mmCIF file of C-alpha atoms in Angstrom:
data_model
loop_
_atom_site.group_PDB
_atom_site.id
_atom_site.type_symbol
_atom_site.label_atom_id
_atom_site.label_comp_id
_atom_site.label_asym_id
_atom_site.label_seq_id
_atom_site.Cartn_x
_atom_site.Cartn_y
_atom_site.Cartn_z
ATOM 1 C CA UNK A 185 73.241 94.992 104.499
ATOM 2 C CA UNK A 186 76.285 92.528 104.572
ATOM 3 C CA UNK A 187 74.974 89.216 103.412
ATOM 4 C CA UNK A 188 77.650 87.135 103.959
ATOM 5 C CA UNK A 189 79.785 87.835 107.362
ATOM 6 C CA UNK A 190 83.481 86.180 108.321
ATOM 7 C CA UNK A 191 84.953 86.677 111.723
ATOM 8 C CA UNK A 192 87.458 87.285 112.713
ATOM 9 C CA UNK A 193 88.701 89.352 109.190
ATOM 10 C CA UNK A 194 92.278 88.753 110.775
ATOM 11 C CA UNK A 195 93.387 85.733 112.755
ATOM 12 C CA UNK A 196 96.921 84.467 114.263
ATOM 13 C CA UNK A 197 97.477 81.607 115.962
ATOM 14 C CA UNK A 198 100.190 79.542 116.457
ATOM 15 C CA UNK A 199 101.542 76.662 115.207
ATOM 16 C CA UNK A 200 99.750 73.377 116.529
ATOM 17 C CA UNK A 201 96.910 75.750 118.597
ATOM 18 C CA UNK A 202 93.246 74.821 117.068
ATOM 19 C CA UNK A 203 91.484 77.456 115.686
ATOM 20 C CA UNK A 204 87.685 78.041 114.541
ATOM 21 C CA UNK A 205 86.612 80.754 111.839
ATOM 22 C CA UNK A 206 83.332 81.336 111.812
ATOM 23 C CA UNK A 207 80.863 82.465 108.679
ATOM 24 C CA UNK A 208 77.415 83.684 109.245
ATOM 25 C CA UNK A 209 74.345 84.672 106.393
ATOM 26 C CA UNK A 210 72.039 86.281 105.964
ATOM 27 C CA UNK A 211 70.373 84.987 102.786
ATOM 28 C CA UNK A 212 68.708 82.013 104.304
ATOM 29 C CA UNK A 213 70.853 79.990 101.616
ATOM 30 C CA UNK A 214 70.769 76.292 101.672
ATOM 31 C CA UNK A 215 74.460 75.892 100.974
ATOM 32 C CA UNK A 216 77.299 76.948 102.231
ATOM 33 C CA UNK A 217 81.107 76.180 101.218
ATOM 34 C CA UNK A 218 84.722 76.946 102.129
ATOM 35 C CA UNK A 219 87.372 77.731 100.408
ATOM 36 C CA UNK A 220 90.988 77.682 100.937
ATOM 37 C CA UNK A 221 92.661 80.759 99.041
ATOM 38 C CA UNK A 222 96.501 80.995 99.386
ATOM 39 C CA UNK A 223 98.504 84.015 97.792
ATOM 40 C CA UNK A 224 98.413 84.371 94.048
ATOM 41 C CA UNK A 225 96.324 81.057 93.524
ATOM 42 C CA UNK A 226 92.739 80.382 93.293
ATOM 43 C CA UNK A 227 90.197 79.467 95.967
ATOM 44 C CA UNK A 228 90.305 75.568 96.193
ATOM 45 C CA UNK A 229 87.246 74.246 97.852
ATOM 46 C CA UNK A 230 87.216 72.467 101.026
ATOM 47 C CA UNK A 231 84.026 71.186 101.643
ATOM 48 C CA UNK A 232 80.312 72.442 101.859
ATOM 49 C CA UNK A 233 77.242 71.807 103.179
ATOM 50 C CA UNK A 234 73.619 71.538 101.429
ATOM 51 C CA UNK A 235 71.775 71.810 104.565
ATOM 52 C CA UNK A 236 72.525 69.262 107.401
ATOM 53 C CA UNK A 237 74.461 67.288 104.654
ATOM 54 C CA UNK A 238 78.254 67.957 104.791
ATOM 55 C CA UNK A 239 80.488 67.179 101.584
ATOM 56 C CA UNK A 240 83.883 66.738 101.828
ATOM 57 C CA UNK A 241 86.548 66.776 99.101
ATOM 58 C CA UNK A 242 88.418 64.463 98.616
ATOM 59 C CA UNK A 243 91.864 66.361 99.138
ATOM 60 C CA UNK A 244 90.976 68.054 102.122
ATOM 61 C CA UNK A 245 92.927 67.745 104.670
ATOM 62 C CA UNK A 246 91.528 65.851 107.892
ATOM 63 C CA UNK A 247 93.151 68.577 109.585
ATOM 64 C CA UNK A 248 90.346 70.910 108.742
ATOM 65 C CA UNK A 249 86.657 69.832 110.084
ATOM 66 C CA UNK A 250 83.477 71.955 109.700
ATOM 67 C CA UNK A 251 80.202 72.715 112.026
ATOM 68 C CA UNK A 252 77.216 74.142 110.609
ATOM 69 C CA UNK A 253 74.638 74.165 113.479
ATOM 70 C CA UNK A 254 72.336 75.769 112.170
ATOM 71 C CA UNK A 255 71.108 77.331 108.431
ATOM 72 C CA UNK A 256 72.483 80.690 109.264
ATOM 73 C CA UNK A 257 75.821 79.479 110.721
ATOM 74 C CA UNK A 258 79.102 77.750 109.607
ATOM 75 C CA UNK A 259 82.430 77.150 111.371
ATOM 76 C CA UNK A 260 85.744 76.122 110.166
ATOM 77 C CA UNK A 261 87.737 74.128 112.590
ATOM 78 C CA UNK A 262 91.369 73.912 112.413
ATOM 79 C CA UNK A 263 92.392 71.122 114.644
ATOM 80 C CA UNK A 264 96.041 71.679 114.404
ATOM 81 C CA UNK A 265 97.581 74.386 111.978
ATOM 82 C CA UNK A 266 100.540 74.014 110.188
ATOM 83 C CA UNK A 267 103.015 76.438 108.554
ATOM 84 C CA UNK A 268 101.049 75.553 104.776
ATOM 85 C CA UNK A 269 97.748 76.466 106.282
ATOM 86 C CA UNK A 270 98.626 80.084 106.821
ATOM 87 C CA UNK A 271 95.735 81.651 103.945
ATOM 88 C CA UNK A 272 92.412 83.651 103.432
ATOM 89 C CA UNK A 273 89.840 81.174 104.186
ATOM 90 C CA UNK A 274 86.653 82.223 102.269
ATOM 91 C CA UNK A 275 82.900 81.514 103.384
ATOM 92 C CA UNK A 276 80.218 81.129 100.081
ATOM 93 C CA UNK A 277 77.035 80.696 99.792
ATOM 94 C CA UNK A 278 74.439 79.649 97.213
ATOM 95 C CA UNK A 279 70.740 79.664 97.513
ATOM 96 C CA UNK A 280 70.351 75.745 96.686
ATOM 97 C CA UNK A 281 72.164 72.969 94.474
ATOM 98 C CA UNK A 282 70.719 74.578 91.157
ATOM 99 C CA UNK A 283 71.396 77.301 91.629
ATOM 100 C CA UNK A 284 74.970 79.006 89.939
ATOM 101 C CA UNK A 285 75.348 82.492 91.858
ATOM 102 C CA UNK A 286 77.863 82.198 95.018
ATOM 103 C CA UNK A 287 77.781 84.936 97.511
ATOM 104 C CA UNK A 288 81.153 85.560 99.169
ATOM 105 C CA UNK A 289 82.319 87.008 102.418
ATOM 106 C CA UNK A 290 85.246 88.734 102.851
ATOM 107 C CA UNK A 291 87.854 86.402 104.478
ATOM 108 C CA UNK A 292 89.678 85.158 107.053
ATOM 109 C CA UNK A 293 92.923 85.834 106.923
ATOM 110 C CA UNK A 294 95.131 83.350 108.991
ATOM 111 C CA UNK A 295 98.593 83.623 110.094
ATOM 112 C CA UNK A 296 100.412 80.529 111.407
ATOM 113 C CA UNK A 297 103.657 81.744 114.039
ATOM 114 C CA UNK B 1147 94.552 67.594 86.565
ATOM 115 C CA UNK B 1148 93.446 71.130 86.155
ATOM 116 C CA UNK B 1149 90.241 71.166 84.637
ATOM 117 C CA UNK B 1150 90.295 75.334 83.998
ATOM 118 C CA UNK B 1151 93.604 76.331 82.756
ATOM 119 C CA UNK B 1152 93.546 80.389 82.717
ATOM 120 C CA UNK B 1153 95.436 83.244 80.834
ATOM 121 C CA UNK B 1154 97.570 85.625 81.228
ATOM 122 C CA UNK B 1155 98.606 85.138 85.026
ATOM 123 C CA UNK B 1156 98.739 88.977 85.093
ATOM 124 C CA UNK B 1157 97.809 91.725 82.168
ATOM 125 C CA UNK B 1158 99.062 95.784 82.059
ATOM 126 C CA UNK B 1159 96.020 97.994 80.080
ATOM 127 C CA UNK B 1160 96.287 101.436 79.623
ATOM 128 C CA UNK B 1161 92.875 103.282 80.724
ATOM 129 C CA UNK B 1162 90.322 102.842 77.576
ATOM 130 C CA UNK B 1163 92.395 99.904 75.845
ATOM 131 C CA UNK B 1164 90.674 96.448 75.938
ATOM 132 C CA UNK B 1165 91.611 93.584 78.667
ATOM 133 C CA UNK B 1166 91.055 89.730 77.434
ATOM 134 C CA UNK B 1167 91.312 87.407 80.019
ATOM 135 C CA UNK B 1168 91.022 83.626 78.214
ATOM 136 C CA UNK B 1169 89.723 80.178 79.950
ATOM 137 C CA UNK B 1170 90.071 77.259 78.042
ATOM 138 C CA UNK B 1171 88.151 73.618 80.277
ATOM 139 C CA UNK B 1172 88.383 70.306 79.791
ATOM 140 C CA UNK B 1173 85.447 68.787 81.312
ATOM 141 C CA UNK B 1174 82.665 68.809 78.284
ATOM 142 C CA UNK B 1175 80.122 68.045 81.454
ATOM 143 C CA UNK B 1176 80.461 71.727 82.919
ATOM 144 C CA UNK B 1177 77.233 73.942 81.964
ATOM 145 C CA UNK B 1178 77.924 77.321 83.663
ATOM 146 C CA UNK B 1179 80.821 79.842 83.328
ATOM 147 C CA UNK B 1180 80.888 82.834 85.587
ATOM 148 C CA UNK B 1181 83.817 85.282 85.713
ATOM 149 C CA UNK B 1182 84.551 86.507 89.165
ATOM 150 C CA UNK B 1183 85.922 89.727 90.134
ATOM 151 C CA UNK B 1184 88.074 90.021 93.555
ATOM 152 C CA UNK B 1185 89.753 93.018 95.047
ATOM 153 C CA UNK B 1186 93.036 93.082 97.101
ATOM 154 C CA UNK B 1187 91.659 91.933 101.047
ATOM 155 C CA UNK B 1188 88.292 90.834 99.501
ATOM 156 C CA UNK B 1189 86.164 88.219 98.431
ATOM 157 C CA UNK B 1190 85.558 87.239 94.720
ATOM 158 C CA UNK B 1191 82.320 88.811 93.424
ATOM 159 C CA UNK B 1192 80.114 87.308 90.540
ATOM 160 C CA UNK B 1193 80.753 89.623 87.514
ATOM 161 C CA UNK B 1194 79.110 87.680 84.619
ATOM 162 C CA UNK B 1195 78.396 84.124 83.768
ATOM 163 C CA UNK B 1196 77.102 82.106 81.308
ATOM 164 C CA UNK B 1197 75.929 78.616 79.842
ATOM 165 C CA UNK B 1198 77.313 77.014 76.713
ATOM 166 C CA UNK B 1199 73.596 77.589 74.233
ATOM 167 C CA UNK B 1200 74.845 80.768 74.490
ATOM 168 C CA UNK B 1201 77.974 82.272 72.237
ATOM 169 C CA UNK B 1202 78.309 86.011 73.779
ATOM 170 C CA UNK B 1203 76.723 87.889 76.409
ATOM 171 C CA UNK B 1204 77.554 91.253 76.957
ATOM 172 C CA UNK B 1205 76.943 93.410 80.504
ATOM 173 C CA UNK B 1206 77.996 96.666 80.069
ATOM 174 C CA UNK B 1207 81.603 97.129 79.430
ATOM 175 C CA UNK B 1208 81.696 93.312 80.123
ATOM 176 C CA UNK B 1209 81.609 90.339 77.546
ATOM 177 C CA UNK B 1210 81.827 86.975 77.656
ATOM 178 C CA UNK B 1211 82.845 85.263 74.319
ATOM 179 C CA UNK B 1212 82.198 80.850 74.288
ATOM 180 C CA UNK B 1213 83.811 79.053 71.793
ATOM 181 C CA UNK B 1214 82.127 75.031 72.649
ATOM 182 C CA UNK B 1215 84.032 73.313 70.307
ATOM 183 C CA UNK B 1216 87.227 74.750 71.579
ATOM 184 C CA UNK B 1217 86.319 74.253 75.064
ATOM 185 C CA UNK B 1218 87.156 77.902 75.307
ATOM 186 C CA UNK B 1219 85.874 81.299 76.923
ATOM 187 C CA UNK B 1220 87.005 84.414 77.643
ATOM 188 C CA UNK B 1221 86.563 87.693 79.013
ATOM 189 C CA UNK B 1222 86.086 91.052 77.489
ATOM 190 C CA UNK B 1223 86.482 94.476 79.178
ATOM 191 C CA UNK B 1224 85.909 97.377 76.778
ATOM 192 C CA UNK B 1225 87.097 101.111 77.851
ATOM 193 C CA UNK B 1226 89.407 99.186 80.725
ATOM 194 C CA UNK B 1227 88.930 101.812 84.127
ATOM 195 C CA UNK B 1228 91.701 102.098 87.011
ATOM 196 C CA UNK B 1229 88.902 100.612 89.206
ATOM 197 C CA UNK B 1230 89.338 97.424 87.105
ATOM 198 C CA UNK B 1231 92.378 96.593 88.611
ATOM 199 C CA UNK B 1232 91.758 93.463 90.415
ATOM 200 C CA UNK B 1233 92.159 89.994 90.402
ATOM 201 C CA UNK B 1234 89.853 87.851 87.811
ATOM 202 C CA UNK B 1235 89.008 84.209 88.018
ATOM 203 C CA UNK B 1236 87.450 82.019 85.176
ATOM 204 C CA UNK B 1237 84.809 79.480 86.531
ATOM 205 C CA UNK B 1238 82.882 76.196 85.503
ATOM 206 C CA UNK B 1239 80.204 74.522 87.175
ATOM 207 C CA UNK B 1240 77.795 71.592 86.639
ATOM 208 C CA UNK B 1241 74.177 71.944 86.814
ATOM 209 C CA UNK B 1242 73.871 68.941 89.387
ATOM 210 C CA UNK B 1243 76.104 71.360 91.785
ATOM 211 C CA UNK B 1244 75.875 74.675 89.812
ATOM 212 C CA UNK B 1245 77.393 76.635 93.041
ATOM 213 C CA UNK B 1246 80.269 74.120 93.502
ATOM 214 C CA UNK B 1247 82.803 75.824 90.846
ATOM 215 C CA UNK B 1248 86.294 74.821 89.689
ATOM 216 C CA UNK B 1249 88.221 77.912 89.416
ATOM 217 C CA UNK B 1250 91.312 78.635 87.128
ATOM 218 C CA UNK B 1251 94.310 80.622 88.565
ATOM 219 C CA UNK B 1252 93.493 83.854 88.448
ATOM 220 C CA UNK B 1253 94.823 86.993 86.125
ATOM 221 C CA UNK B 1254 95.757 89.940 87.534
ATOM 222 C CA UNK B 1255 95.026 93.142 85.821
ATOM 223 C CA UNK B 1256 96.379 96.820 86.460
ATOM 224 C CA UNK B 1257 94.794 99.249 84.221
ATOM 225 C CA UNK B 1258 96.777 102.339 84.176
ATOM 226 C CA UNK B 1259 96.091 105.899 83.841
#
C-alpha cells in the first residue's frame, strides 16, 4: 500500500552526466514537491507543483528542472550534477493548497563520482 | 534568514526519561506546526501538528506545547522508547500553502536502554 514511490532508492552518476529521479502517487494528490535533503540538515524545498502549475524557489538552482506529466507522476531532472548535489532527494505530496499533511516517499539517494 | 531555528541539534534519553525538542519562528504569518519524525534511509513522517488557537495537544506519548507570544513550540515525548531514536524536524506553514513547510534543522535523538 506504498502511497508515495521514489525510484531509483539508490542512484550514482557521474559528475556532469544528467540524471532524472522519478516520484510516483498514489493518493491522487494535487501537489507534489521536492526536496533537497543533504546529511545532517533539513529538507530545503526545491520546487512543487499544484497541478499543471510548477513553482519554483527562488534559490533553486537552474541546474535542477522538473516534469510532472501527469497527476500521478513527477520527475526530477538533473541537467548537470555537481560534487554539492550529491543528497537524498525527497518526493511529497499534499492533497491540495489547504491542506497541511505532506506524504513522503522514501528517497533518492544520489551519489556524484 | 532562518525563519525556524531548532534545538538541541542532537539529545541522549535514557528509556522512560522525557525528550524536549524546542522550535522557536519568526514569521508571525505561519498558522500550522507539525513535528516530523524521520528514520535513518527514510522519509520524514507527520507525527503531530498544530495551529496557534491552540496551546497543547497531546497524541499519546506525544505533546506539542505553543507559546504565541514567544513565537515558540516544542515537542514532548513522555516514557522516551529505543524506537524513538530518529531524527525530528520542527515545521511551519501558512494556510495559503499549508503543505509548503519551512523546516528547522533537525534534532537527533538516541534513547537508550
Amino acid at each position: 500500500d506504498a502511497m508515495v514511490i521514489q525510484n531509483p532508492r539508490y542512484q550514482v552518476t557521474q559528475f556532469g552526466k544528467p540524471v532524472t529521479l522519478s516520484c510516483s502517487q498514489t493518493l491522487n494528490h494535487n501537489v507534489m514537491y521536492w526536496y533537497q535533503q543533504k546529511s545532517s540538515q533539513a529538507p530545503k524545498l526545491l520546487f512543487h507543483y499544484y497541478d499543471k502549475d510548477f513553482n519554483n524557489e527562488a534559490d533553486t538552482p537552474d541546474n535542477f528542472q522538473s516534469r510532472r506529466p501527469n497527476t500521478s507522476f513527477c520527475f526530477l531532472d538533473i541537467r548537470s550534477p555537481g560534487l554539492g548535489d550529491a543528497a537524498m532527494y525527497l518526493c511529497a505530496t499534499s492533497r491540495d493548497r489547504t491542506a497541511w499533511e505532506q506524504y513522503f516517499g522514501p528517497g533518492t539517494r544520489l551519489t556524484v563520482t | 534568514q532562518q525563519q525556524v531555528k531548532q534545538s538541541p541539534q542532537s539529545l541522549i534519553v535514557q528509556k522512560g526519561g522525557i525528550s524536549i525538542i524546542n522550535c522557536a519562528y519568526e514569521n508571525t504569518a505561519f498558522d500550522y506546526f507539525p513535528w516530523y519524525q524521520q528514520f535513518p534511509g527514510k522519509g520524514p513522517a507527520l507525527l503531530i501538528a498544530i495551529r496557534p488557537d491552540v496551546s497543547e495537544k497531546k497524541e499519546g506519548r506525544f505533546t506539542i506545547s505553543f507559546n504565541k507570544s514567544a513565537k515558540q513550540f516544542s515537542l514532548h515525548i513522555m516514557d522516551s522508547q529505543p524506537g524513538d531514536s530518529a531524527t525530528y524536524f520542527c515545521a511551519a506553514s501558512r494556510d495559503t500553502n499549508a503543505g509548503k513547510s519551512t523546516f528547522g534543522d533537525g534534532t537527533t535523538l538516541t534513547v537508550k536502554p
